[in-house]
CSV table of C-alpha atoms in Angstrom, one decimal:
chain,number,residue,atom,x,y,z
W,1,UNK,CA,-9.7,-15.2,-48.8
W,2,UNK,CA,-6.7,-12.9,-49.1
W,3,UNK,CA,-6.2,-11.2,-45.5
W,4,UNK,CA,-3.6,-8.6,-47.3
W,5,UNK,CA,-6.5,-7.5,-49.4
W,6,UNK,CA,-8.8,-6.9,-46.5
W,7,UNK,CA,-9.7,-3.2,-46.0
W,8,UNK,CA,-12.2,-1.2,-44.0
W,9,UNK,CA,-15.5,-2.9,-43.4
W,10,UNK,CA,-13.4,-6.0,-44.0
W,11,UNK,CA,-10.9,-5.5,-41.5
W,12,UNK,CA,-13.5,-4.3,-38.5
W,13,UNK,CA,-15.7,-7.6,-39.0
W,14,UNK,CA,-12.5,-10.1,-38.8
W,15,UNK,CA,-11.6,-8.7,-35.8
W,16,UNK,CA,-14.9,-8.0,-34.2
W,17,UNK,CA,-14.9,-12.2,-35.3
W,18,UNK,CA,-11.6,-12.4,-33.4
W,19,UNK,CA,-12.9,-10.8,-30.2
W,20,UNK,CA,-16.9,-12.0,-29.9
W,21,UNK,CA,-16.2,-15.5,-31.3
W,22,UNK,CA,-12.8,-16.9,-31.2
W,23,UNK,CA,-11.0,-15.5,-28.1
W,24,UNK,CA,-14.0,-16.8,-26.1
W,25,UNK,CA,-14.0,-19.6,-27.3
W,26,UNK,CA,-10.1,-20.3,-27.0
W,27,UNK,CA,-9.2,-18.6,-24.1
W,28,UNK,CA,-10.0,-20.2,-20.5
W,29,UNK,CA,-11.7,-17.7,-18.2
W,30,UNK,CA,-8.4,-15.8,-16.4
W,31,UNK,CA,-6.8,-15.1,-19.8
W,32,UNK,CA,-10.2,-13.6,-20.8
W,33,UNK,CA,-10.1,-11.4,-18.0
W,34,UNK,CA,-6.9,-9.9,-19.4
W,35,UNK,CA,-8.0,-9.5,-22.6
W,36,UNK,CA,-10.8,-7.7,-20.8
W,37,UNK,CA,-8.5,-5.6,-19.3
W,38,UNK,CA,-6.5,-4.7,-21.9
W,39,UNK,CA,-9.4,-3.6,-24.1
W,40,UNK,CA,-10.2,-1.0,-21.0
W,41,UNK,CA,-7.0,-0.1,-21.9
W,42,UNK,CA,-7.5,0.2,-25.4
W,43,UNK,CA,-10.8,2.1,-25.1
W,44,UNK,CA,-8.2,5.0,-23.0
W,45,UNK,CA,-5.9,4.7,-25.6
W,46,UNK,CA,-8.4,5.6,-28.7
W,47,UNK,CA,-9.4,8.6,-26.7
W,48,UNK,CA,-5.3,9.5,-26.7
W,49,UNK,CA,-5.1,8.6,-30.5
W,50,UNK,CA,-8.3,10.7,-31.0
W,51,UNK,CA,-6.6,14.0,-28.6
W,52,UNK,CA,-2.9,13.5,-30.0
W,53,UNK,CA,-2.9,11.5,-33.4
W,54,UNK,CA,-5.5,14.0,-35.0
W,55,UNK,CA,-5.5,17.1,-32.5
W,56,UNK,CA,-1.8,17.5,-31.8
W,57,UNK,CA,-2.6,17.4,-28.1
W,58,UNK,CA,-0.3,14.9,-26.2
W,59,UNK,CA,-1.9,14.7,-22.9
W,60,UNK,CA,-0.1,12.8,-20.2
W,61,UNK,CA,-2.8,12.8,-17.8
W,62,UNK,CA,-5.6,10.9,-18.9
W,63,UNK,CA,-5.2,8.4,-15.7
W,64,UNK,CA,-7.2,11.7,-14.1
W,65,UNK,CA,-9.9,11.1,-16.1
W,66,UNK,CA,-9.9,6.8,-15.7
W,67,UNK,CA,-10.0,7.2,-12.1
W,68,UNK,CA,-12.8,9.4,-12.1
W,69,UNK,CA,-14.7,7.4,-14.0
W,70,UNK,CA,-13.5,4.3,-12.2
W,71,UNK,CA,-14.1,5.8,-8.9
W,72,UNK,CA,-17.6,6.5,-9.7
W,73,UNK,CA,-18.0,3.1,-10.5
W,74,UNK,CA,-16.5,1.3,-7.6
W,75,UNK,CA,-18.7,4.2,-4.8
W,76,UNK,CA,-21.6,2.8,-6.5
W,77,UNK,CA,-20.6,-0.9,-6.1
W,78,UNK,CA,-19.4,-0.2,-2.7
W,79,UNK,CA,-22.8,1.2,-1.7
W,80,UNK,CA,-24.9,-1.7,-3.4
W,81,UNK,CA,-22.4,-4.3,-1.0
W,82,UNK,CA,-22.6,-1.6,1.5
W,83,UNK,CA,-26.7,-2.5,1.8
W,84,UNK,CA,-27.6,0.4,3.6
W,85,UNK,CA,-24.4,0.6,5.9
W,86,UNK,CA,-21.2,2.1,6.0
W,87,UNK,CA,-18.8,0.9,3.1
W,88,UNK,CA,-16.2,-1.3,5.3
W,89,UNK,CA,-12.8,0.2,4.8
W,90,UNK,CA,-14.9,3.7,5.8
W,91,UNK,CA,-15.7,1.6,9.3
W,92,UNK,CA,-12.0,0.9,9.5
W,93,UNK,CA,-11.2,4.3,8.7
W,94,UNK,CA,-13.2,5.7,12.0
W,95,UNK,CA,-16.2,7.9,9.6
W,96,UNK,CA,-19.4,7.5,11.4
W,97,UNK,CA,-21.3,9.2,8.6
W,98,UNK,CA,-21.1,8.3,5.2
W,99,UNK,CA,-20.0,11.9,3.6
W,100,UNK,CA,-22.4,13.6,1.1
W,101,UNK,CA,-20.2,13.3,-1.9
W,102,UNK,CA,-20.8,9.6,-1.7
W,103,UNK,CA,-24.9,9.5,-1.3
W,104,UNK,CA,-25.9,10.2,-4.9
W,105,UNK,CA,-23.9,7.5,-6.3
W,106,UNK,CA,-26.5,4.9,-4.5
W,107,UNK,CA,-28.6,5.8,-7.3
W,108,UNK,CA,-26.9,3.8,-10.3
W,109,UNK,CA,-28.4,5.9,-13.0
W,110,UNK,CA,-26.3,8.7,-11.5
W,111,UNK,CA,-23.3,6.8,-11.0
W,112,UNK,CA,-23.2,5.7,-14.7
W,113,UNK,CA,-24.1,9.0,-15.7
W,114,UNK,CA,-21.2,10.3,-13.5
W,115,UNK,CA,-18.7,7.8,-15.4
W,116,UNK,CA,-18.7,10.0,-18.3
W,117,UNK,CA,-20.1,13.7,-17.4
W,118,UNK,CA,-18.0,13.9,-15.0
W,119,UNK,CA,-15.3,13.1,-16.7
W,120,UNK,CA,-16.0,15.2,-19.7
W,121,UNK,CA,-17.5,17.9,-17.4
W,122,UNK,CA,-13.8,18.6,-15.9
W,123,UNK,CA,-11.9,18.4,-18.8
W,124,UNK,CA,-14.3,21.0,-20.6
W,125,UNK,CA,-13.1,23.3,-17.7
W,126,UNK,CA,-9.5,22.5,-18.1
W,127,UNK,CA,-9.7,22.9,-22.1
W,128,UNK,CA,-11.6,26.4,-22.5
W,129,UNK,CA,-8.6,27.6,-19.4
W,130,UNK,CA,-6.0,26.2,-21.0
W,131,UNK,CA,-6.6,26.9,-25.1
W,132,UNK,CA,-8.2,29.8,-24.8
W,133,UNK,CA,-4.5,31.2,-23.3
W,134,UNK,CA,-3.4,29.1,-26.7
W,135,UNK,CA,-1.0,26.7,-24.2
W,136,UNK,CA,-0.1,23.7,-26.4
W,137,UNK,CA,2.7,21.3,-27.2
W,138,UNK,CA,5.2,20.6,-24.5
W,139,UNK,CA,3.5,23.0,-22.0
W,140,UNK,CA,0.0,21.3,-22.4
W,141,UNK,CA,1.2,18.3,-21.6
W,142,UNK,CA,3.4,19.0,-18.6
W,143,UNK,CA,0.1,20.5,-17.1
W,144,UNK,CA,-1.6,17.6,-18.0
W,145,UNK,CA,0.8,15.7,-16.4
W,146,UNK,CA,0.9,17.8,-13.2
W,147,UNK,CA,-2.7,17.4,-12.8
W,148,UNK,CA,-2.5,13.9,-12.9
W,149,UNK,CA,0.0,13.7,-10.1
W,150,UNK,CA,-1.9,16.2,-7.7
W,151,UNK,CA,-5.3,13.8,-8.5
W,152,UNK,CA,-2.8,11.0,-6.8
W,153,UNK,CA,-2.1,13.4,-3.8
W,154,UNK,CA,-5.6,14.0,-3.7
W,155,UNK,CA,-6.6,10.1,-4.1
W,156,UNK,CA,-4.0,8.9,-0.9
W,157,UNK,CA,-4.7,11.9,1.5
W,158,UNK,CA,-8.7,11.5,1.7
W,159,UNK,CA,-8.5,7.7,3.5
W,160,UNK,CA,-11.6,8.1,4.9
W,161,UNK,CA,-13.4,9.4,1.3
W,162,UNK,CA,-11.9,7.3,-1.1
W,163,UNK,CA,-9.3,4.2,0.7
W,164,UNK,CA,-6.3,6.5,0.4
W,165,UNK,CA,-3.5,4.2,-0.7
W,166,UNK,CA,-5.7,0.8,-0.9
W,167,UNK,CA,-8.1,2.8,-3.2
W,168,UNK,CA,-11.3,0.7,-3.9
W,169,UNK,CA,-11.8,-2.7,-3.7
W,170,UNK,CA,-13.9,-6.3,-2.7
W,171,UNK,CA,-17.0,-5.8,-4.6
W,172,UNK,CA,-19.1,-8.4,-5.0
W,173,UNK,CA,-22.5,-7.4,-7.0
W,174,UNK,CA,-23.0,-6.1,-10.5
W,175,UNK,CA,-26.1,-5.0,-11.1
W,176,UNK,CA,-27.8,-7.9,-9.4
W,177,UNK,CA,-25.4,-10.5,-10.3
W,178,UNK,CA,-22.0,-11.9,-8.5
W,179,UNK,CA,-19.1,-10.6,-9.8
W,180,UNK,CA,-16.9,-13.6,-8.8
W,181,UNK,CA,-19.3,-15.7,-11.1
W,182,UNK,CA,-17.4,-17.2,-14.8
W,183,UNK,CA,-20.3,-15.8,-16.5
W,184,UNK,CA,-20.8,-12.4,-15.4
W,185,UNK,CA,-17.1,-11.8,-15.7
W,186,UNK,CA,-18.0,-13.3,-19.6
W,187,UNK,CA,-20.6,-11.4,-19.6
W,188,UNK,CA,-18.1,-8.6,-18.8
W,189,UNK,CA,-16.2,-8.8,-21.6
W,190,UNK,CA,-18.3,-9.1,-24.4
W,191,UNK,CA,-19.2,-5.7,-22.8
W,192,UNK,CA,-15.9,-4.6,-22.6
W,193,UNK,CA,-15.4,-5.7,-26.5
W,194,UNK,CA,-18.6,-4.5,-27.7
W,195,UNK,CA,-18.0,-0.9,-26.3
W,196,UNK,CA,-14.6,-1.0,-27.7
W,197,UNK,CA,-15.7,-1.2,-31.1
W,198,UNK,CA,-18.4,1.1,-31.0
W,199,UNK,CA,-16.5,3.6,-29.9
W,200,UNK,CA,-14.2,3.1,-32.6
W,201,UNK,CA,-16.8,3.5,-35.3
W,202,UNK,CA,-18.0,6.6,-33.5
W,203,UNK,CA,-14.4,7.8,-33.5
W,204,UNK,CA,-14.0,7.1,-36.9
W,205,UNK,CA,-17.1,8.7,-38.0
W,206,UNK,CA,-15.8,11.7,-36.1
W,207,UNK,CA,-12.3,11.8,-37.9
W,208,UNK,CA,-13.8,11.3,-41.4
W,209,UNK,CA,-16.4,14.0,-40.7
W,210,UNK,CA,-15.6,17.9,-41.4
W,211,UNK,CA,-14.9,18.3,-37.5
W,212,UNK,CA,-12.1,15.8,-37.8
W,213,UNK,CA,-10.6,17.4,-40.7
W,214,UNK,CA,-10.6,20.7,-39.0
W,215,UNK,CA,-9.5,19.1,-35.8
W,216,UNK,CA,-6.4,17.6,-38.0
W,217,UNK,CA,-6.1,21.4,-39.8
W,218,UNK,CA,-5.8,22.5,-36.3
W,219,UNK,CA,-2.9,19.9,-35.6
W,220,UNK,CA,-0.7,20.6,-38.5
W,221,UNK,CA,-1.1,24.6,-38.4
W,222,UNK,CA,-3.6,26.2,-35.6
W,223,UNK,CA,-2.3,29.5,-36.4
W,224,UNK,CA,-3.5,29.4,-39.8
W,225,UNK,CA,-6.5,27.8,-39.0
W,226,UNK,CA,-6.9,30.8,-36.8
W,227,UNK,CA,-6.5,33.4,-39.4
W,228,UNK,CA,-9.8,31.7,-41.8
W,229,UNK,CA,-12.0,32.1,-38.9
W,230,UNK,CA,-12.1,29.3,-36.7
W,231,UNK,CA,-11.9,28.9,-33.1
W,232,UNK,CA,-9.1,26.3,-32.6
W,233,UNK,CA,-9.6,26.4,-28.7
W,234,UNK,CA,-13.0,24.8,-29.1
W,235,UNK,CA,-12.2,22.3,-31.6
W,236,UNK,CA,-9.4,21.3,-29.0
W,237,UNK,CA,-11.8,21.6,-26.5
W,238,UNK,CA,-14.2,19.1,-27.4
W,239,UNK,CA,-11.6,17.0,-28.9
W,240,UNK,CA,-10.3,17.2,-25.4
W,241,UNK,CA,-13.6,16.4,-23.6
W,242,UNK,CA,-14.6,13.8,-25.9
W,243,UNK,CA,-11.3,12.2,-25.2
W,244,UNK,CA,-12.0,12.1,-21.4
W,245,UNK,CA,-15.2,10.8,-21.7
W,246,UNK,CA,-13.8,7.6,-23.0
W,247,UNK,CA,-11.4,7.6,-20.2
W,248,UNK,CA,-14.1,7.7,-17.7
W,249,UNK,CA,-16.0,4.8,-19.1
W,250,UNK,CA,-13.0,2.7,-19.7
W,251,UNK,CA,-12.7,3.4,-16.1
W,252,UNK,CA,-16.2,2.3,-14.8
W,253,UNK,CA,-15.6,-1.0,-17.4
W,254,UNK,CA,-12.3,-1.7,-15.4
W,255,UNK,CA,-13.4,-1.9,-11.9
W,256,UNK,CA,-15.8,-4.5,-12.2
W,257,UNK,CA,-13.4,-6.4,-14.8
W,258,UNK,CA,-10.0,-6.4,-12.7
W,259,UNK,CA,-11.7,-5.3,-8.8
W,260,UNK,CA,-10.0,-2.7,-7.5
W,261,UNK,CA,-9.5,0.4,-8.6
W,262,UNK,CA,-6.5,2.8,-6.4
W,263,UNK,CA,-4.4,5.7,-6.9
W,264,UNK,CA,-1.6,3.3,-8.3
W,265,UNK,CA,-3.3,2.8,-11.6
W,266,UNK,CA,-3.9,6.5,-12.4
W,267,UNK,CA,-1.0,8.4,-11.5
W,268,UNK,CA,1.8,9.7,-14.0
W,269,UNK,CA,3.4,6.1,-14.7
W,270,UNK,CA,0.2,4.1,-15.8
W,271,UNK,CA,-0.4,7.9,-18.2
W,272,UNK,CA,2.3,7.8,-19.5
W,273,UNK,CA,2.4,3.8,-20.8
W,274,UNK,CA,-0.9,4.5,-22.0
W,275,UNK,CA,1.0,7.6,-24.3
W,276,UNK,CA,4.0,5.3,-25.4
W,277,UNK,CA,1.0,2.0,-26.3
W,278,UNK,CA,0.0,4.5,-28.6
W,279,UNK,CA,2.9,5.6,-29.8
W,280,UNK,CA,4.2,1.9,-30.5
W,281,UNK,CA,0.8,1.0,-32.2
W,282,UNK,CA,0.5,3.9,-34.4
W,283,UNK,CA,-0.4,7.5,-33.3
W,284,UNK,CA,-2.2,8.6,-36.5
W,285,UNK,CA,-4.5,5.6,-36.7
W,286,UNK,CA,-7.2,4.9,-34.5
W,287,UNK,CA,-6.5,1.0,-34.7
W,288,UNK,CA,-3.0,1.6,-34.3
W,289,UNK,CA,-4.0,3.2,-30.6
W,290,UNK,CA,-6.4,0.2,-29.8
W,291,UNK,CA,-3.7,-2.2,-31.1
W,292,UNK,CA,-1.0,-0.9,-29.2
W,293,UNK,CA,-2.5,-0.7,-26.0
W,294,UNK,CA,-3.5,-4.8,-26.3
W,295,UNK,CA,0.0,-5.2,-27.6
W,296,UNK,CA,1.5,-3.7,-24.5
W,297,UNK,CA,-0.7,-4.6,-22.4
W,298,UNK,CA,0.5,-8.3,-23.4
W,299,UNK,CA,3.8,-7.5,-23.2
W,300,UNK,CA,4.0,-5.8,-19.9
W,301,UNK,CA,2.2,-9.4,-17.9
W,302,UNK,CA,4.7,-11.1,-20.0
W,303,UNK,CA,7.6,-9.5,-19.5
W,304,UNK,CA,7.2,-8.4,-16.1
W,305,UNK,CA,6.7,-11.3,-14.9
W,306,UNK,CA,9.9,-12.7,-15.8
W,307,UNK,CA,11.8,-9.1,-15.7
W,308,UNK,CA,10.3,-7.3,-13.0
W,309,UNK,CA,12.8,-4.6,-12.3
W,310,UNK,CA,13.3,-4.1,-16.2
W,311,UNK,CA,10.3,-4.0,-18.1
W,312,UNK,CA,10.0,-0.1,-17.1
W,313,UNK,CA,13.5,0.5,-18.8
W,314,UNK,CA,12.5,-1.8,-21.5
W,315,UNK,CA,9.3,-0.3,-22.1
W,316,UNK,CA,11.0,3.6,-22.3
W,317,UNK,CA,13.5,2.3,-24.5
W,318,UNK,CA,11.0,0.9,-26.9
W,319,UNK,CA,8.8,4.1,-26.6
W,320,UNK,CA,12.6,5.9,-27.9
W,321,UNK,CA,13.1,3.4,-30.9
W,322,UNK,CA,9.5,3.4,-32.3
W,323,UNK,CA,9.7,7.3,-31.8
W,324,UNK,CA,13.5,7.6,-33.7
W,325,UNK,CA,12.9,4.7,-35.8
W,326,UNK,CA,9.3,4.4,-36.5
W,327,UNK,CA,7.4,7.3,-36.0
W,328,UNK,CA,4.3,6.0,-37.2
W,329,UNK,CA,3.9,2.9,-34.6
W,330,UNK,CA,3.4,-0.3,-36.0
W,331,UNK,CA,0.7,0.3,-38.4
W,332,UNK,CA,2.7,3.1,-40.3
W,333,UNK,CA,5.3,0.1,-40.8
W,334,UNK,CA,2.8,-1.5,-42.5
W,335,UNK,CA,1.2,0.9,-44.7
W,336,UNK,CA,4.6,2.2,-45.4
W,337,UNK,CA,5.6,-1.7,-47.1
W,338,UNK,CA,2.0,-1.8,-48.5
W,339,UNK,CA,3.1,1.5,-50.3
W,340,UNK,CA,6.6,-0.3,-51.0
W,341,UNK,CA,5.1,-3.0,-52.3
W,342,UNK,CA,2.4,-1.1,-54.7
W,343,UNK,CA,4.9,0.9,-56.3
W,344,UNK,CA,7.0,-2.0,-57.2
W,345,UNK,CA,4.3,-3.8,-58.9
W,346,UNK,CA,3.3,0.0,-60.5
W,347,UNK,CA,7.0,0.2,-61.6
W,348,UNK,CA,6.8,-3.4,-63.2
W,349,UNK,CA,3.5,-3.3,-65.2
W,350,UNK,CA,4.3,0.8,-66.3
W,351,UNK,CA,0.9,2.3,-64.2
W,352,UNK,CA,0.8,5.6,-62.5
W,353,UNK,CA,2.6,5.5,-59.5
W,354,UNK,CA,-0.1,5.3,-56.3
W,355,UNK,CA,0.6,8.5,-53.8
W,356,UNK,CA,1.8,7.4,-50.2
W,357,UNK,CA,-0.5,6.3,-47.5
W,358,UNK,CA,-0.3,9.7,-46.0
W,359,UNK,CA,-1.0,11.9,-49.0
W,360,UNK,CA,-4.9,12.5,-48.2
W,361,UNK,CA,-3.5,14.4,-45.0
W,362,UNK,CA,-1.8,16.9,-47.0
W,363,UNK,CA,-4.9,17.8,-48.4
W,364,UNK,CA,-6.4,18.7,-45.4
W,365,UNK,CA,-5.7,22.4,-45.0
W,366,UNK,CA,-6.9,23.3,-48.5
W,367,UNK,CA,-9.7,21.7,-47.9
W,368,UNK,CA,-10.5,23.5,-44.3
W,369,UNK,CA,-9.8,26.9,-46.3
């Protein structure tokens, strides 16, 4: 078989091969995990691809929306461990009560409803505020930003509602099953990797659809879409909420992977790594976000494990190159050779020259009007 030929369908089912079959198989259960881990990632940074790549919006505060799922998660968990009783750093804490917010998420139909409603809830709130005042670019994603680092302030002053600094952690059933257990952390991710990949279909659907060629219309000229009749704030908007919504449940699939979940993972840092995975992988593919969150989520437990102090200045300058250098990530590299290599062999055997890998795009616009 010729890999280089592999397209589409192709493509999805080697990989999906990689991930259910192969890395299982070959990797021993810790390195799993990670892999586990960075597919949480991944499923964050699709949801970015989805918002920025095709909507133009460059959120930098998508950790908001990863904690809230995440916490919803973990008060659930705590509450199962709990068994009826205060969860224990709440005992350390001094509450004598546990608070209202915290009862509903006993019920774990609520709570997993709660991983993505929520979510998607708050950022449907934020979206008609902020687009219907027709904020965007640079300003939309200092706000974004902002928001993600008053969440943190929010997270560390509440000890006694959500573990302050320590966040959440020591849980120890799933569902019925121990969490510490080889196979329901297996278990875990073949979760994790089977949610990742539908999601990506579904996104992909979405983008080929006629909403996803508006929502890339809106992108390249909002004003104009504007002027044929279209609302632009709602396309944002549920662009927006759709892209939390995967944040959330990335979130919920990342507590019970890595066990803990704190105010350290969702603040403006962990956002913003998130934004420059994408970047590296490819902004205006969907598997170019998914690839370059596993590729730097790879990179950062390699690296910073040997560089600890550096990998931060390492990772911004390669966020600077790939943006100067290589604005299309690492899968516009490679289309961008493909298309190299294509009109070569054109040029040799006297065809029509193939239009670039980008040409469909341009298309877009006329076909919105």
């Amino acid at each position: 078989m010729n890999l280089a030929r592999l397209k589409g369908p192709g493509v999805f089912a080697a990989v999906a091969v990689l991930a259910l079959v192969v890395a299982p198989l070959l990797l021993e259960p810790f390195r799993l995990g990670l892999l586990a881990k960075y597919l949480c990632f991944a499923i964050v940074a699709l949801g970015i691809g989805l918002a920025w790549g095709q909507g133009g919006m460059l959120a930098l505060g998508q950790g908001v929306f990863f904690g809230l799922g995440g916490y919803a998660m973990a008060m659930h968990l705590k509450l199962v461990d709990a068994q009826g009783d205060l969860p224990d750093f709440m005992v350390w804490s001094g509450v004598e009560q546990l608070p209202a917010l915290w009862k509903p998420f006993a019920n774990p139909v609520f709570a997993l409803a709660m991983v993505v409603i929520g979510p998607m809830l708050i950022a449907t709130v934020l979206g008609l505020l902020v687009f219907r005042q027709r904020v965007r670019g640079a300003y939309f994603a200092i706000l974004t930003q902002a928001l993600a680092a008053a969440f943190v302030i929010l997270l560390v002053g509440q000890q006694g509602l959500t573990g302050g600094t320590n966040g959440l952690t020591n849980f120890f059933d799933l569902f019925g099953q121990d969490l510490a257990a080889d196979s329901t952390q297996r278990g875990l991710y073949f979760a994790v990797a089977i949610a990742t990949g539908l999601l990506y279909l579904g996104a992909r659907q979405l983008v080929n659809s006629r909403f996803g060629r508006l929502l890339v219309a809106v992108r390249d000229g909002e004003d104009r879409v504007r002027f044929l009749g279209y609302d632009p704030a709602r396309v944002k908007t549920v662009t927006f909420a759709i892209s939390a919504g995967m944040a959330g449940l990335a979130g919920a699939l990342f507590v019970p992977v890595v066990g803990i979940i704190s105010p350290a993972l969702l603040g403006v840092v962990p956002s913003l790594e998130l934004v420059v995975a994408v970047a590296v992988g490819g902004r205006f593919a969907l598997a170019g976000a998914i690839l370059g969150a596993v590729v730097m989520g790879y990179a950062k437990t390699s690296f910073s494990e040997q560089f600890a102090d550096g990998w931060l200045y390492l990772q911004g300058a390669l966020f600077i190159l790939v943006m100067t250098l290589a604005p299309k990530g690492i899968l516009g590299l490679a289309a961008s050779a493909r298309d190299a290599l294509a009109r070569r062999r054109t040029a040799r055997s006297g065809d029509p020259e193939p239009p670039p890998a980008d040409a469909p795009g341009r298309r877009v616009m006329e076909e919105v009007a």
